Tab-separated table of C-alpha atoms in Angstrom:
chain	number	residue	atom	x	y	z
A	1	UNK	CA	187.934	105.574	146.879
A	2	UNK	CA	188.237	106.702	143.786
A	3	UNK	CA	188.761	110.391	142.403
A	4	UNK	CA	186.925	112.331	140.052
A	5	UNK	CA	188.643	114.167	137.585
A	6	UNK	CA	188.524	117.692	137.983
A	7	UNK	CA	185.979	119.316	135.178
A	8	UNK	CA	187.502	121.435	132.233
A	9	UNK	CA	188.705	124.739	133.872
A	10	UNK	CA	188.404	123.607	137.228
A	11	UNK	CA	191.596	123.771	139.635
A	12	UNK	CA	192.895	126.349	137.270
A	13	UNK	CA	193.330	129.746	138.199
A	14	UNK	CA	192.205	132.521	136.087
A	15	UNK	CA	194.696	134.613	134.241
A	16	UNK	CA	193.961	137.991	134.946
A	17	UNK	CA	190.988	139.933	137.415
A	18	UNK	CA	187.936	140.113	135.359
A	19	UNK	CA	186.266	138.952	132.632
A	20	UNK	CA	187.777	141.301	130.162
A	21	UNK	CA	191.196	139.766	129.805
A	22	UNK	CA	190.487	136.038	130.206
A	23	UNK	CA	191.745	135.011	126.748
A	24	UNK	CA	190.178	132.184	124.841
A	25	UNK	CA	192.616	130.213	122.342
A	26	UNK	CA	191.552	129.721	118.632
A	27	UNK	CA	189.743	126.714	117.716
A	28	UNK	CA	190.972	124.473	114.561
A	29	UNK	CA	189.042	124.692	111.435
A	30	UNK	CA	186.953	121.604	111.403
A	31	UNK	CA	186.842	119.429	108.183
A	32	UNK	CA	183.911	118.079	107.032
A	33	UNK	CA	181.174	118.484	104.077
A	34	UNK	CA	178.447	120.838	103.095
A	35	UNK	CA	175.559	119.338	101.577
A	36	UNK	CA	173.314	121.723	99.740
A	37	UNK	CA	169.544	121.210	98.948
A	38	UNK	CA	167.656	121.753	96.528
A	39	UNK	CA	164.003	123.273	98.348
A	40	UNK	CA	160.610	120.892	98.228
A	41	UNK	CA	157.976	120.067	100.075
A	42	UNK	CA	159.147	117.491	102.227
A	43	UNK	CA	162.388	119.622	103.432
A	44	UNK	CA	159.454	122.283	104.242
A	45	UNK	CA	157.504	119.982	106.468
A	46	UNK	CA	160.543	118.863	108.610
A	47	UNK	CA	162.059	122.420	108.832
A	48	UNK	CA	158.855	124.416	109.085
A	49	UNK	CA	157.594	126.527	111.977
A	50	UNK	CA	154.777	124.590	113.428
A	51	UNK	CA	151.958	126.750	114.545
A	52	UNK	CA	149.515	123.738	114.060
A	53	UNK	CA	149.729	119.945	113.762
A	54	UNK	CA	150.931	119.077	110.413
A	55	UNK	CA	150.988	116.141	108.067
A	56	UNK	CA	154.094	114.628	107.488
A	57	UNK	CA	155.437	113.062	103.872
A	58	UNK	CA	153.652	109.117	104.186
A	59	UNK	CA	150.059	111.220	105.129
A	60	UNK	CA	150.552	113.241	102.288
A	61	UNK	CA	151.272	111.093	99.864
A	62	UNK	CA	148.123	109.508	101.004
A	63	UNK	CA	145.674	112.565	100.404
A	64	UNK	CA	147.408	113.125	97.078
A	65	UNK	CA	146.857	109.770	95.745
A	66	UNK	CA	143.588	109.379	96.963
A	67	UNK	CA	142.722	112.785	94.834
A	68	UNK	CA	144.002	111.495	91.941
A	69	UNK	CA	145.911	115.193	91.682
A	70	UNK	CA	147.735	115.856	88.122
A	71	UNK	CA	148.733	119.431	87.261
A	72	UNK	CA	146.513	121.788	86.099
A	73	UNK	CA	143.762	120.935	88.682
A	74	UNK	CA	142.227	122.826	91.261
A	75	UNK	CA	141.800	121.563	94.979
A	76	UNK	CA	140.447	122.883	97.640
A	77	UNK	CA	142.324	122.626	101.463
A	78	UNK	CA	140.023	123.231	104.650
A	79	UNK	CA	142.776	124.491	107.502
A	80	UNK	CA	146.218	125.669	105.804
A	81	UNK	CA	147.644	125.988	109.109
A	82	UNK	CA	151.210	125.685	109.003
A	83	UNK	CA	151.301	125.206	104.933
A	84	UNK	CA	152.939	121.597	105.083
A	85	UNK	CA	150.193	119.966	103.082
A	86	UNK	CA	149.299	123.145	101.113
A	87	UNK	CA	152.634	123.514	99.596
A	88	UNK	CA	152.452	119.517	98.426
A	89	UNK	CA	148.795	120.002	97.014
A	90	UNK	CA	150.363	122.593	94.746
A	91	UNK	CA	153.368	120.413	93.619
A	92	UNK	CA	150.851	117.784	92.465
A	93	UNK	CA	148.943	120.846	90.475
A	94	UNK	CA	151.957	122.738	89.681
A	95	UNK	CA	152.600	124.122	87.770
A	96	UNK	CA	148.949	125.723	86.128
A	97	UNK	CA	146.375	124.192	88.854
A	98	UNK	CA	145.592	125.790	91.732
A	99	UNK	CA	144.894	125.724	96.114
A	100	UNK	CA	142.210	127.428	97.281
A	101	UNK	CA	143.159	127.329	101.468
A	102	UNK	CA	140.967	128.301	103.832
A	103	UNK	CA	142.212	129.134	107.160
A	104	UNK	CA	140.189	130.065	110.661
A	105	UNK	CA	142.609	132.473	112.544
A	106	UNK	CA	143.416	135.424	110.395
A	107	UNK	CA	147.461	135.814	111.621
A	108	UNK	CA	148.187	132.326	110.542
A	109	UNK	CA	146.609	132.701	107.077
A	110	UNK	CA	148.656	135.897	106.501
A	111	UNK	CA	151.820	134.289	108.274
A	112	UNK	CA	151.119	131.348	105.476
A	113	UNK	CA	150.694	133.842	102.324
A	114	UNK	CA	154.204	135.191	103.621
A	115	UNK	CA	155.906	131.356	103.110
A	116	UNK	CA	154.377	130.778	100.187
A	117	UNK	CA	155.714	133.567	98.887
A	118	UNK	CA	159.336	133.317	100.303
A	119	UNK	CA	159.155	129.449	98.833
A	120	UNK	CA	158.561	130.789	95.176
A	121	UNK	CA	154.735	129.877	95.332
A	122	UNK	CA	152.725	132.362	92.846
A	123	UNK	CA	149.947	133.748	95.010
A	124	UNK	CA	146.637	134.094	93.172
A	125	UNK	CA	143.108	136.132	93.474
A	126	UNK	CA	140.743	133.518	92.557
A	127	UNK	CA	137.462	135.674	93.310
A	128	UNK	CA	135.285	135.684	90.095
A	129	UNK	CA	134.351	139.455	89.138
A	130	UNK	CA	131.062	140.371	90.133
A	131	UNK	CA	129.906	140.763	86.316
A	132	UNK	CA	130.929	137.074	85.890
A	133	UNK	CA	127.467	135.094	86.032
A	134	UNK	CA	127.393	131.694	87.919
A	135	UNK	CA	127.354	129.950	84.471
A	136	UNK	CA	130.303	131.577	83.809
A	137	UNK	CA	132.633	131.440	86.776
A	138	UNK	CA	134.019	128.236	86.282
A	139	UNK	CA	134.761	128.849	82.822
A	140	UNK	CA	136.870	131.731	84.138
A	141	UNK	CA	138.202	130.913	86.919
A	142	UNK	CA	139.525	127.386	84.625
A	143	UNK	CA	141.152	128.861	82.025
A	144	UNK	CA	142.154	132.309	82.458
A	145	UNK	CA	144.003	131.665	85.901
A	146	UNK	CA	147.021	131.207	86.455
A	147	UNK	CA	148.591	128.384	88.652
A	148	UNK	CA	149.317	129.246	92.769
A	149	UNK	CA	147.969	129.299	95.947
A	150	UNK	CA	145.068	131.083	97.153
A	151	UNK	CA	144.935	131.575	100.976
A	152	UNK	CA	141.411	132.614	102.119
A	153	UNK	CA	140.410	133.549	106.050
A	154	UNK	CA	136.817	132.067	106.883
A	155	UNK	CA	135.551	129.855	108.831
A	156	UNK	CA	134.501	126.715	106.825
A	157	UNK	CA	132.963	124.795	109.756
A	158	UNK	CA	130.532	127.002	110.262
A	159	UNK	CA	130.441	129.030	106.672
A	160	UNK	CA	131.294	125.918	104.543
A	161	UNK	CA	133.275	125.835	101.405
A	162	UNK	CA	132.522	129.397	99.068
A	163	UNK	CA	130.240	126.504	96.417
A	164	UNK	CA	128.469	129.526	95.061
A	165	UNK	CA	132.660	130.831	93.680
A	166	UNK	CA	133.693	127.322	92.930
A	167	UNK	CA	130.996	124.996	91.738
A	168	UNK	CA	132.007	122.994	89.237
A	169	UNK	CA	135.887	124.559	88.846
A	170	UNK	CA	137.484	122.419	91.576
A	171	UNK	CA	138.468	118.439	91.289
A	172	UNK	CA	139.162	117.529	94.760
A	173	UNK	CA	138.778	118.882	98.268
């Protein structure tokens, strides 16, 4: 019959009575390479903390071709959940368009205005001003914004998208 080798460490006795003065031996410096990359969108996605289910790079290419996104436009996002397609939406619109997000659960919307942040992604207070008139929002909210990401908390299943804020300024949702 044939005999197993003993396991790493096993069939050796232990130098010493506790713990405390078993000595380990230094381990080699390993050679190898260090690759460095530069941050986007799809190193986000794959790295990201998933609270939700999230679209991955072929899925997103999708949306944003089928939106015909260029920069300087404005789209809206129903669900920002973990910001994987957010943060691509605003690459295509980058760098003077804008996302306006809307997200269900409060904690996740604030968790994802805390990433956008950390990525380098301007955060930005789309509301028209109460003197604005309807006429005029659009105009407004077109050309004296700047580009980013607005992250709103509501629920747009049962609220809908904020049309009476955004009619007419946005190109896709």
């Amino acid at each position: 019959a044939a005999e197993e080798a003993p396991r790493a460490g096993e069939g050796e006795e232990a130098k010493g009575t506790d713990d405390k003065t078993l000595q380990r031996q230094p381990q080699q410096p390993r050679k190898g390479f260090i690759y460095l990359l530069k941050p986007s969108c799809e190193l986000w996605t794959s790295v990201l903390p998933h609270r939700t289910q999230i679209l991955y790079v072929a899925d997103i290419a999708t949306v944003v071709a089928h939106l015909k996104l260029r920069p300087g436009m404005t789209v809206m996002e129903s669900g920002t959940g973990s910001g994987s397609l957010s943060h691509s939406l605003f690459r295509a619109v980058a760098p003077h368009g804008r996302v306006l997000t809307f997200e269900y659960h409060a904690a996740r919307a604030d968790k994802a205005r805390e990433e956008f942040r950390d990525n380098g992604i301007e955060l930005c207070d789309d509301t028209p001003s109460s003197a604005d008139s309807a006429d005029s929002a659009a105009t407004t909210t077109t050309t004296t914004r700047e580009g980013g990401i607005r992250v709103e908390q509501r629920d747009i299943e049962k609220l809908g998208f904020p049309s009476d804020r955004y009619a007419g300024a946005v190109d896709g949702v």
